[in-house]
Coordinates of C-alpha atoms in Angstrom, one line a residue:
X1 CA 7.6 -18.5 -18.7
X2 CA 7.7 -15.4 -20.7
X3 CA 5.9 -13.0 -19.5
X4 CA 5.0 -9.6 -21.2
X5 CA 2.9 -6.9 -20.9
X6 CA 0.3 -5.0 -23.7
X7 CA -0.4 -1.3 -22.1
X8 CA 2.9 0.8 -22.1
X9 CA 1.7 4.4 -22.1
X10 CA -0.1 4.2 -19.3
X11 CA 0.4 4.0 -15.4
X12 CA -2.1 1.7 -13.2
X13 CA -2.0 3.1 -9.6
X14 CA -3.7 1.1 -6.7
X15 CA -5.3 4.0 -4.0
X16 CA -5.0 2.3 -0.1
X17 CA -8.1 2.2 2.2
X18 CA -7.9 -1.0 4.3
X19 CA -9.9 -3.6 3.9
X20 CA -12.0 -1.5 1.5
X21 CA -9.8 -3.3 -1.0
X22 CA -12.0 -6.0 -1.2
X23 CA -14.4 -4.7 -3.3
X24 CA -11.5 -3.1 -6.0
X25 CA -9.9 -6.4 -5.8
X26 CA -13.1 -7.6 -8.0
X27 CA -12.0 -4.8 -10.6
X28 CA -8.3 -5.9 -10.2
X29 CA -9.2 -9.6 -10.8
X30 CA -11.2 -8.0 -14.3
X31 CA -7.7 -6.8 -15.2
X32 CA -6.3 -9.4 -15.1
X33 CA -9.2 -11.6 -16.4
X34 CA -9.0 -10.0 -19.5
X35 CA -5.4 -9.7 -19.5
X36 CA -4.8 -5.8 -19.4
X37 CA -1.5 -5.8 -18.4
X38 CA 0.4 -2.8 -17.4
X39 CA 3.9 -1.6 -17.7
X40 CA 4.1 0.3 -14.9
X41 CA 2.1 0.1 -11.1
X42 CA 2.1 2.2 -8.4
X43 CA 0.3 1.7 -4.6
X44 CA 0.2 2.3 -1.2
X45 CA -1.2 0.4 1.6
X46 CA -3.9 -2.1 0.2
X47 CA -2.8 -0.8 -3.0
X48 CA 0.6 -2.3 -2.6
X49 CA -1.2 -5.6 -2.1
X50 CA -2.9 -5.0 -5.2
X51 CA -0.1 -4.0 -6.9
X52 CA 2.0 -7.5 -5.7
X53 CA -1.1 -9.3 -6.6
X54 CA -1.3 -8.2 -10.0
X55 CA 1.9 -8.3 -11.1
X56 CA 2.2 -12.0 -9.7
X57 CA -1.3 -12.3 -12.2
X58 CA -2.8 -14.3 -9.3
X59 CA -6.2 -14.2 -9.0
X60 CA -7.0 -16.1 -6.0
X61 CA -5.1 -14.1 -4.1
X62 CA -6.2 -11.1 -5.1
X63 CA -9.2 -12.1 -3.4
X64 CA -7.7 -14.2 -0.4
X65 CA -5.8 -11.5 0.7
X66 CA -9.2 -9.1 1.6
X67 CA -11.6 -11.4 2.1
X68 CA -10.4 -15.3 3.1
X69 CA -7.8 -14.0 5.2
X70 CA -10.1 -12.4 8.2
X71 CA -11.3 -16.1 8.7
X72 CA -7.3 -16.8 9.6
X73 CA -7.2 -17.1 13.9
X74 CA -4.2 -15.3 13.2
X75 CA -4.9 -12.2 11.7
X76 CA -5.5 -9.5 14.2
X77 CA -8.3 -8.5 17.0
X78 CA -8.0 -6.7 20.6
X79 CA -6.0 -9.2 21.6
X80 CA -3.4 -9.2 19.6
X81 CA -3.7 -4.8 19.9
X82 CA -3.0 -5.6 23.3
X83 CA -0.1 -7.4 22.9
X84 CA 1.1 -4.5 20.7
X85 CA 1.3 -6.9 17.7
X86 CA -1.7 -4.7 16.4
X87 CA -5.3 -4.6 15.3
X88 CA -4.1 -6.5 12.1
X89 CA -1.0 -8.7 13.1
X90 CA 0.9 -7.3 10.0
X91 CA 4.1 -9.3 10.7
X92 CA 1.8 -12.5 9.9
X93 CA -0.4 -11.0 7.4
X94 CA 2.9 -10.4 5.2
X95 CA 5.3 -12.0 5.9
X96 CA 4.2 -15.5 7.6
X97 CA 1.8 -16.0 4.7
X98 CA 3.1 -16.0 1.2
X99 CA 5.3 -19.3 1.4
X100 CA 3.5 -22.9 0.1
X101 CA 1.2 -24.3 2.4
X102 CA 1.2 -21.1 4.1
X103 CA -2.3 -18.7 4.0
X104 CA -1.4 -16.6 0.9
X105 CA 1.3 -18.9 -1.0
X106 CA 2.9 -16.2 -4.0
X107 CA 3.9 -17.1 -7.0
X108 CA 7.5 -14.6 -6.3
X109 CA 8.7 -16.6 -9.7
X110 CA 6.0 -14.7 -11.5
X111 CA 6.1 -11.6 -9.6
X112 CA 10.1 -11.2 -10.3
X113 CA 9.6 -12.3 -14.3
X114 CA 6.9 -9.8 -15.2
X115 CA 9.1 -6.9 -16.7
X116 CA 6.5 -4.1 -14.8
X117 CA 7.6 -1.5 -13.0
X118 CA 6.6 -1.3 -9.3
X119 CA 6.6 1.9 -6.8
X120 CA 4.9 1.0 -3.2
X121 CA 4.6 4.2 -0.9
X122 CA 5.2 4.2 2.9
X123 CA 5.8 6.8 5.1
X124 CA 9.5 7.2 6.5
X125 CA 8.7 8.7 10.2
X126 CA 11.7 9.9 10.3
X127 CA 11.8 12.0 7.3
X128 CA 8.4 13.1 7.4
X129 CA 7.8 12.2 4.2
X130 CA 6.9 9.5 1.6
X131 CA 9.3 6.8 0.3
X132 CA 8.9 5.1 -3.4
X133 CA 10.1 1.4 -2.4
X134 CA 11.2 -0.3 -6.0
X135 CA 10.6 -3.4 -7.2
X136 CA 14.1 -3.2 -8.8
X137 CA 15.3 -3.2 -5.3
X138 CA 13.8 -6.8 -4.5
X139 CA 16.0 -9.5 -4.2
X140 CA 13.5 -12.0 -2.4
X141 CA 10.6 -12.6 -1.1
X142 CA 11.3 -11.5 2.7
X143 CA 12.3 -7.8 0.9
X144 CA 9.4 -8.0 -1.2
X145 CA 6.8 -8.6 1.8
X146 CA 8.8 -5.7 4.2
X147 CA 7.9 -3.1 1.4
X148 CA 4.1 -4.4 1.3
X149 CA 3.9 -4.1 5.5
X150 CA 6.0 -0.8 5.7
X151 CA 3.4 0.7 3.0
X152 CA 0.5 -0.9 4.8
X153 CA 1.2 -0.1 8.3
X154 CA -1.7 1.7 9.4
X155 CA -1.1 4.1 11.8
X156 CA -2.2 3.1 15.9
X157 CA -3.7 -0.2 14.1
X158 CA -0.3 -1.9 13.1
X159 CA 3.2 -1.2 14.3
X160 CA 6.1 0.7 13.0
X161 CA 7.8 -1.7 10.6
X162 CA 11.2 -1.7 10.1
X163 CA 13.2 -1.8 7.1
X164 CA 16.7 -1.5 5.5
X165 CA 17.6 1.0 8.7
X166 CA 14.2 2.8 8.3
X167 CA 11.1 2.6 10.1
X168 CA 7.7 3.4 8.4
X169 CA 4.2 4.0 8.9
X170 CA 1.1 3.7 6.5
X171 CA 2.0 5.7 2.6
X172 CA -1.5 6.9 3.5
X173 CA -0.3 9.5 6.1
X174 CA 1.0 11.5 3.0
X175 CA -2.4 11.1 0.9
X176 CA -2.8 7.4 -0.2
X177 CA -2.2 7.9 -4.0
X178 CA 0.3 7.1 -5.7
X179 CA 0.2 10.0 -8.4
X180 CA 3.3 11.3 -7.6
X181 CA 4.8 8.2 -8.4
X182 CA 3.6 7.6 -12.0
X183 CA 4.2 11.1 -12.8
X184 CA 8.2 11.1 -11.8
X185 CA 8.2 7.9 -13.5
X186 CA 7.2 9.8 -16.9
X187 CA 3.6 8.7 -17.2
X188 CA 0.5 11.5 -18.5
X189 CA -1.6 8.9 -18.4
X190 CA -3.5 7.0 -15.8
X191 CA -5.6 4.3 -14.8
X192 CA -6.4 4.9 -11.6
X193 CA -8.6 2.3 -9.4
X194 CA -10.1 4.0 -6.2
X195 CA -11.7 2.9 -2.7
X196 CA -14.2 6.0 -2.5
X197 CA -16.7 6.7 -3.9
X198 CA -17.3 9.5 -7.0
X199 CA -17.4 12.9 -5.0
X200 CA -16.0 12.1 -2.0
X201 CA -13.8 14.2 -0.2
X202 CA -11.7 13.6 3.3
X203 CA -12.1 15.6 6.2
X204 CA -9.9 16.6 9.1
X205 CA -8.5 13.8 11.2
X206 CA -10.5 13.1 14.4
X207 CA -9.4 12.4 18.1
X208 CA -6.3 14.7 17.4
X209 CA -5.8 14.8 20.5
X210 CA -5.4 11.0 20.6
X211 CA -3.2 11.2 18.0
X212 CA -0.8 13.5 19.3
X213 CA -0.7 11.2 22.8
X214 CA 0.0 7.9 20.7
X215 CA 2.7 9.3 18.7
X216 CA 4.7 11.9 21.4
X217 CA 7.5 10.6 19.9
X218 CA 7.1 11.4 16.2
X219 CA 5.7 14.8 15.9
X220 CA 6.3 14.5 12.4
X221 CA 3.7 12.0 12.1
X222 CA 1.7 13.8 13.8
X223 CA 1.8 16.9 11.6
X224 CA 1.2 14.7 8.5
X225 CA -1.8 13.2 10.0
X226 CA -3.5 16.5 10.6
X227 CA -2.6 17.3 7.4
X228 CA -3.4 14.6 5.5
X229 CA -7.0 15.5 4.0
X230 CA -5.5 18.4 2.0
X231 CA -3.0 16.6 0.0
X232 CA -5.4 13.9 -0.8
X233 CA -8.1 15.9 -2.1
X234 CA -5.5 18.0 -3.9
X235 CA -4.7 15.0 -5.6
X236 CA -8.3 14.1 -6.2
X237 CA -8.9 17.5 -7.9
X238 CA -5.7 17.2 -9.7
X239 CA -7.2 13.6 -10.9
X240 CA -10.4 15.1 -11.8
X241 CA -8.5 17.5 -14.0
X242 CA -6.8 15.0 -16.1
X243 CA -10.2 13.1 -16.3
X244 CA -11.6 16.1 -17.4
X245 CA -8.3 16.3 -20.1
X246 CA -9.1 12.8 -21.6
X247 CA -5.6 11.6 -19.8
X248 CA -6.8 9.6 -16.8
X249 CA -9.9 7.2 -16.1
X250 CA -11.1 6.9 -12.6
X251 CA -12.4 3.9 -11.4
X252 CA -14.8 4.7 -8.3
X253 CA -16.8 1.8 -6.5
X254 CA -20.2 2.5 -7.2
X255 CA -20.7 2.5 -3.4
X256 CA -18.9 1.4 -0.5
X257 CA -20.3 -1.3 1.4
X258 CA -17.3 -1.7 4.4
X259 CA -14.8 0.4 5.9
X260 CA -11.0 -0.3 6.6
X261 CA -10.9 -1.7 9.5
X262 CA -14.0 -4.7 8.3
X263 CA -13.7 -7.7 9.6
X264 CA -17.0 -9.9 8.3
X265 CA -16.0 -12.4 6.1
X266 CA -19.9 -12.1 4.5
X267 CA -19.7 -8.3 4.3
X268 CA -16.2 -8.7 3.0
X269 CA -17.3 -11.3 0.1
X270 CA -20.0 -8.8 -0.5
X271 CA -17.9 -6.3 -1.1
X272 CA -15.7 -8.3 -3.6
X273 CA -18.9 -9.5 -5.2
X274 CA -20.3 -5.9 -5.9
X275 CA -16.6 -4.9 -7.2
X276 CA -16.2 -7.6 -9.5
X277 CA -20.1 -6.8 -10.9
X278 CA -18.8 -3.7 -10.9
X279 CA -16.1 -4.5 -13.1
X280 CA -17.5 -6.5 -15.7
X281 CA -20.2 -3.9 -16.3
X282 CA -17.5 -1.0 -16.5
X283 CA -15.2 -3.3 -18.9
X284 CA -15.5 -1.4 -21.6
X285 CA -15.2 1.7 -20.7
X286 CA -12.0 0.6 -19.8
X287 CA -10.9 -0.5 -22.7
X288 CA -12.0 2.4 -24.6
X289 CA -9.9 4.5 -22.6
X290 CA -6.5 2.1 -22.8
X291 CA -7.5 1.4 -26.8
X292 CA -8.0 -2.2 -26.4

């Protein structure tokens, strides 16, 4: 299969947000409907999904993986939070799944073939700070799905995942887009798809207290939880800037219909169904923008 791509100057980045994901994964399966294939892809949490997703061109499992997959026994609840396998099980959601005849069989053949450029985000807890994960660095699928569930790891919800003598938490913590990313890569331009909502801006972390009980341990996490809000609406008016420039185009949900930790398969089809109408009105703005 030869694979190639048609949008070079610009850099798609995926924002995170849980299962919030469901409704962008209707303007990811637009993408790739009408085959607007980027060079380069950046994400973190849900967004590293997305990103895996797209580059793999699968469409089914763009949607699978935020809506079908909550009807899984498997997948998460109290009980499994008790048994400190987390809210979401993320050992199962990425890396049981993506095999045949498994829940979200990938096409890794695809994924390794397409010539893009991938950066996933998660947050080493022992350096305080974000991590760029490469696809370059992928040998097979088992490394592939480690990067997704280090980057997706959300904090008190999942556990620490472990990788390559690291351990990570959520990309999230530091902001949950991947801006940085695209920019050290070379990129001015961007195509940015969101999981808020035009005007929206985050506030200060609740329950600190909570939070600085749960992770005694890693004060650093700590530290970038509380500070968290500021670097992602830094980004956001950064973002808004280069709108404003002509040199990125924000994709914003029109309205957010579930939040990240949604578990209703209706709600969550919903949610996919409103993106997706979403994106087929917005098309062209799109392509205007990428000069398609």
């Amino acid at each position: 299969m030869n694979i190639q791509n048609n949008i070079f100057d610009t850099a798609l980045i995926f924002e995170g947000g849980g299962m919030r994901a469901s409704y962008t994964a209707g303007f990811v399966n637009h993408l790739l409907e009408n085959e607007l294939y980027f060079d380069f892809v950046s994400g973190i949490s849900a967004g590293a999904s997305h990103s895996v997703n797209y580059l793999s061109r699968d469409r089914e499992r763009t949607k699978k993986s935020f809506v079908d997959l909550v009807m899984d026994p498997n997948f998460g609840g109290w009980k499994s939070f008790i048994k400190g396998e987390g809210y979401f099980r993320s050992k199962y959601i990425y890396e049981d799944t993506p095999y045949k005849d498994a829940a979200l069989p990938l096409d890794f053949h695809t994924f390794i073939e397409n010539p893009a450029k991938m950066r996933v985000g998660a947050f080493d807890i022992d350096q305080g700070k974000i991590v760029y994960l490469r696809k370059e660095d992928v040998k097979e699928i088992q490394d592939l799905m480690k990067m997704v569930r280090a980057s997706s790891s959300m904090p008190m919800f999942m556990p620490i995942t472990k990788f390559r003598g690291h351990r990570f938490l959520d990309g999230g913590i530091d902001g949950g887009i991947a801006l940085e990313a695209a920019k050290k890569a070379g990129f001015s331009k961007f195509f940015v798809v969101l999981t808020r909502p035009k005007g929206y801006r985050k506030t200060a972390v609740k329950f600190s207290g909570i939070i600085k009980a749960y992770y005694r341990k890693y004060p650093k996490v700590v530290k970038a939880l509380q500070t968290r809000h500021i670097r992602y609406n830094q980004t956001l008016e950064e973002l808004e800037g280069l709108e404003k420039a002509g040199k990125a185009f924000l994709v914003y949900p029109d309205h957010m219909p579930v939040s990240n930790r949604e578990r209703s398969y209706q709600k969550l089809l919903m949610s996919y169904e409103s993106g997706y109408e979403q994106g087929k009105r917005d098309l062209p703005k799109w392509k205007e923008f990428l000069g398609i």
